[in-house]
Coordinates of N, CA and C in Angstrom, one line a residue:
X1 N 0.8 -1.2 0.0 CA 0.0 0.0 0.0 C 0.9 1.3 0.0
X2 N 1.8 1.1 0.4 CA 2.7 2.5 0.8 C 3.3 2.9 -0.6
X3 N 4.3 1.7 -1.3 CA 4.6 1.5 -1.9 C 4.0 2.4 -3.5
X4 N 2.6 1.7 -3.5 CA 1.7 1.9 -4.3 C 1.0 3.4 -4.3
X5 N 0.8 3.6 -2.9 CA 0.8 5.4 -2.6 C 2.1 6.6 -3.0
X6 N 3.2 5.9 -2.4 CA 4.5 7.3 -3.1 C 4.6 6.6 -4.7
X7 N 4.6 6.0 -5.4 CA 4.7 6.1 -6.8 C 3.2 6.9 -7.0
X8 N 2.1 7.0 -6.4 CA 1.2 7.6 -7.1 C 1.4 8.9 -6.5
X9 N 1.9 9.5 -5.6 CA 2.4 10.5 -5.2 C 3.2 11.4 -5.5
X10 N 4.7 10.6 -6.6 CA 5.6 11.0 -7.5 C 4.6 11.3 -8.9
X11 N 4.3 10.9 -9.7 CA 3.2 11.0 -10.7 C 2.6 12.5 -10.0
X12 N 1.9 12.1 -9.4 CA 0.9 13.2 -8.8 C 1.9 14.8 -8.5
X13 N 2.8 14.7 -8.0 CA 3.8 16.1 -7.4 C 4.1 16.6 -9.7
X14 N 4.4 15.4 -10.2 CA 4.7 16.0 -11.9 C 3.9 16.8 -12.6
X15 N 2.7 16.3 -11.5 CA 1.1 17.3 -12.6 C 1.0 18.3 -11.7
X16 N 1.6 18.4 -10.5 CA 1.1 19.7 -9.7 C 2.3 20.4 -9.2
X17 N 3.0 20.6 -10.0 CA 4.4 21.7 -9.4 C 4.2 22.9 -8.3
X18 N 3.1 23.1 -8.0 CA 3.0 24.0 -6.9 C 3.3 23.4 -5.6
X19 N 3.5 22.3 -5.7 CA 3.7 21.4 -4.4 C 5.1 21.0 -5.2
X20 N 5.8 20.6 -3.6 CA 7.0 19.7 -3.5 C 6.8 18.2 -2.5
X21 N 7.4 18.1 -2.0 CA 7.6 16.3 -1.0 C 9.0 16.3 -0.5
X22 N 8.7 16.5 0.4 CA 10.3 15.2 1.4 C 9.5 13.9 1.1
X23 N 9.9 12.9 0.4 CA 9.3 11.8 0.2 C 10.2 10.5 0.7
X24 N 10.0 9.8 1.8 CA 10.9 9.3 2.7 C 11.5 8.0 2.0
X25 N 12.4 7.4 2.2 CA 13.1 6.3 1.8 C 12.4 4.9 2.5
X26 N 12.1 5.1 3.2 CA 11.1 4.2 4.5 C 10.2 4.9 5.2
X27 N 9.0 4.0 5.7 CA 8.1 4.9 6.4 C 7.2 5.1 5.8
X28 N 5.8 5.5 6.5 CA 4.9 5.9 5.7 C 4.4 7.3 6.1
X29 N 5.2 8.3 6.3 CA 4.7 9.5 6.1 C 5.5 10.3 5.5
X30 N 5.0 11.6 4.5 CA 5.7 12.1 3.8 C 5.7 13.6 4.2
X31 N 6.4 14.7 4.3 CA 5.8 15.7 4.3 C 6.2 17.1 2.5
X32 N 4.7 17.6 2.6 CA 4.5 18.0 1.2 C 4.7 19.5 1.8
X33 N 5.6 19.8 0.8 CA 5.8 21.4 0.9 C 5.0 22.3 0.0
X34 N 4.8 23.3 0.9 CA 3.3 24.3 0.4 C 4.8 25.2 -0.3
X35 N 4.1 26.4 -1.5 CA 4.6 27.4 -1.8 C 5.5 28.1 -0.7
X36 N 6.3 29.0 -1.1 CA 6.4 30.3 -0.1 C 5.9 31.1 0.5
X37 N 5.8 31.5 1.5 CA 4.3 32.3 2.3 C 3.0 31.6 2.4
X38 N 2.5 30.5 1.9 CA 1.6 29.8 2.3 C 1.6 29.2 3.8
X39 N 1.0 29.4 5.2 CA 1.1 29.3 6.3 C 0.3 27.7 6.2
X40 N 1.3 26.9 7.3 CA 0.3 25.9 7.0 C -0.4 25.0 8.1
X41 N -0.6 25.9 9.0 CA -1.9 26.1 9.8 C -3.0 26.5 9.0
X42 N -2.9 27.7 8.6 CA -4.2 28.2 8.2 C -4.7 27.4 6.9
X43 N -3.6 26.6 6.2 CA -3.9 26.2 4.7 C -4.3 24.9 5.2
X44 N -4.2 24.4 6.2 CA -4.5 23.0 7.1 C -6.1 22.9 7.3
X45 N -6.9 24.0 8.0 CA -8.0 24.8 8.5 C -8.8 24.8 7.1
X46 N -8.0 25.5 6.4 CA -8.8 26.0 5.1 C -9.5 24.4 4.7
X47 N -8.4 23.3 4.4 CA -8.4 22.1 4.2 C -9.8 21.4 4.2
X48 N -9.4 21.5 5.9 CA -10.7 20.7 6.6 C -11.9 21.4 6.0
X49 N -12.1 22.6 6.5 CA -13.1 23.6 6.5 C -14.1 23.5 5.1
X50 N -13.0 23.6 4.2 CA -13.8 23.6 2.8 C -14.0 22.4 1.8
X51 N -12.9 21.6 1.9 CA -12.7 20.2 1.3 C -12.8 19.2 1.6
X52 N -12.8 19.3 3.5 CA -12.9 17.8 3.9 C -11.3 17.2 4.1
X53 N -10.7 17.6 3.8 CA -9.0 16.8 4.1 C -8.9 17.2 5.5
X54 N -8.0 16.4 5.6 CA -7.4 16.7 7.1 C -6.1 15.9 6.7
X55 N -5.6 17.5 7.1 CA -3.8 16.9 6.9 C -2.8 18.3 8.9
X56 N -1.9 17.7 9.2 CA -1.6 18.1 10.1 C -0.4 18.9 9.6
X57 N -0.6 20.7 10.3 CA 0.3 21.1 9.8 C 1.7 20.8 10.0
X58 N 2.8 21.0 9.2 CA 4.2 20.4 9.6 C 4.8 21.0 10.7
X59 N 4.8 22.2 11.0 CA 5.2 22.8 11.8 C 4.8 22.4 13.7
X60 N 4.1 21.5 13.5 CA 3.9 20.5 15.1 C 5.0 19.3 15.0
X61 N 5.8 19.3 13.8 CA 6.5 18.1 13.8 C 8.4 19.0 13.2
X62 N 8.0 20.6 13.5 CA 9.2 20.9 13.2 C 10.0 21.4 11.9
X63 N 8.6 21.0 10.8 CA 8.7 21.7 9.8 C 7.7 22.7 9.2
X64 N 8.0 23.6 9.5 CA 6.7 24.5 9.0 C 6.8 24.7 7.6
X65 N 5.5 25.2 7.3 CA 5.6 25.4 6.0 C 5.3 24.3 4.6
X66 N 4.8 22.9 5.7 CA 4.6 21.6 5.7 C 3.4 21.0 5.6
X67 N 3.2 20.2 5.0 CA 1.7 19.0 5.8 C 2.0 17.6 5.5
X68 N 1.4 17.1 6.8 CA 2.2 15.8 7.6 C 1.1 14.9 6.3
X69 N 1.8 14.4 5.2 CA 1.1 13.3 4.4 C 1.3 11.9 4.6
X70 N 0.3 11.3 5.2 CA 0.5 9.5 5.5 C 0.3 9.0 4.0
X71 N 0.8 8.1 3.7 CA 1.2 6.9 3.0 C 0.4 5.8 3.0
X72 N 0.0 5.6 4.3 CA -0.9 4.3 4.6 C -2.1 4.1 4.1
X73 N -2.6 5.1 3.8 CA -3.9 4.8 3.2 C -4.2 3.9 2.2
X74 N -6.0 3.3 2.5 CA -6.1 2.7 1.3 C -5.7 3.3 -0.4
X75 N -5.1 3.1 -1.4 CA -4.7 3.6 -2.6 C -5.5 4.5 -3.0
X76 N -7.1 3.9 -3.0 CA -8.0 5.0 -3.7 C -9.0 6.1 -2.8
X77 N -8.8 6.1 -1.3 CA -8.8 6.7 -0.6 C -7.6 7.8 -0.7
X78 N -6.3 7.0 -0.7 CA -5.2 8.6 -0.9 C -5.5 9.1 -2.1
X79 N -5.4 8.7 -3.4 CA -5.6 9.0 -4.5 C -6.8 10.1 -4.8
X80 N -7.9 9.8 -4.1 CA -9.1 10.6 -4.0 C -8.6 12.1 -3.3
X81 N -7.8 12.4 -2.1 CA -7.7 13.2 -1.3 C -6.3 13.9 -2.4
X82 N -5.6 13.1 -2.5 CA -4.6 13.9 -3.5 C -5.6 15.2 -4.6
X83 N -6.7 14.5 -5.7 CA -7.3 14.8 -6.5 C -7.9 16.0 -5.7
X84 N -8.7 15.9 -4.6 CA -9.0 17.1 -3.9 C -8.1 18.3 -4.0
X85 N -7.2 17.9 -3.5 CA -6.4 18.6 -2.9 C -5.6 19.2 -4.1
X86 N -5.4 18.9 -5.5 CA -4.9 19.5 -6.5 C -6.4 20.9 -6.8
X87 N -7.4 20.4 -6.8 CA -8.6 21.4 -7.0 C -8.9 22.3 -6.4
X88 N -7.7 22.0 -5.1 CA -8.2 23.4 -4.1 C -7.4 24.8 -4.1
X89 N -8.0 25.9 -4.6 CA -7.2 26.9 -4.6 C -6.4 27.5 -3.5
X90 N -5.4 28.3 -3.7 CA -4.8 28.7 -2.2 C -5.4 30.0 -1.9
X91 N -5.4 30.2 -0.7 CA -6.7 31.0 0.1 C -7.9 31.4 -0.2
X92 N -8.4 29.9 -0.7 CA -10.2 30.0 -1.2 C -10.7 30.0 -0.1

């Protein structure tokens, strides 16, 4: 499953260059880097609020400017929230 989530993750960061990834060698969490000046508390909030994701911002784990992406998910469950998450504008 993990496996099968960062190759659809790598794919997925090709179509959406506004995002980056620390995409881990092992493990199943990754963390996705927002633009510059995107805060990502509030882009975290916005998340929930408007789209339904729930992602935890990086900066509880030391990286700000971050959101804590698990891996584990079922494939078409992450795949689905990825797909959101390319749709969502920044500070809609």
């Amino acid at each position: 499953m993990v496996k099968q989530n960062t190759a659809a993750l790598r794919a997925w960061l090709q179509d959406n260059p506004s995002y980056s990834c620390v995409i881990p060698e092992a493990g199943s969490v990754a963390l996705l880097r927002l633009p510059e000046g995107v805060d990502d508390e509030d882009f975290a909030l916005q998340l929930m609020e408007k789209a339904g994701l729930f992602f935890v911002p990086g900066r509880f784990f030391g990286a700000p400017g971050t959101l804590r992406l698990g891996l584990g998910r079922p494939p078409e469950v992450f795949m689905k929230g990825l797909t959101l998450l390319a749709g969502f504008a920044w500070g809609s």
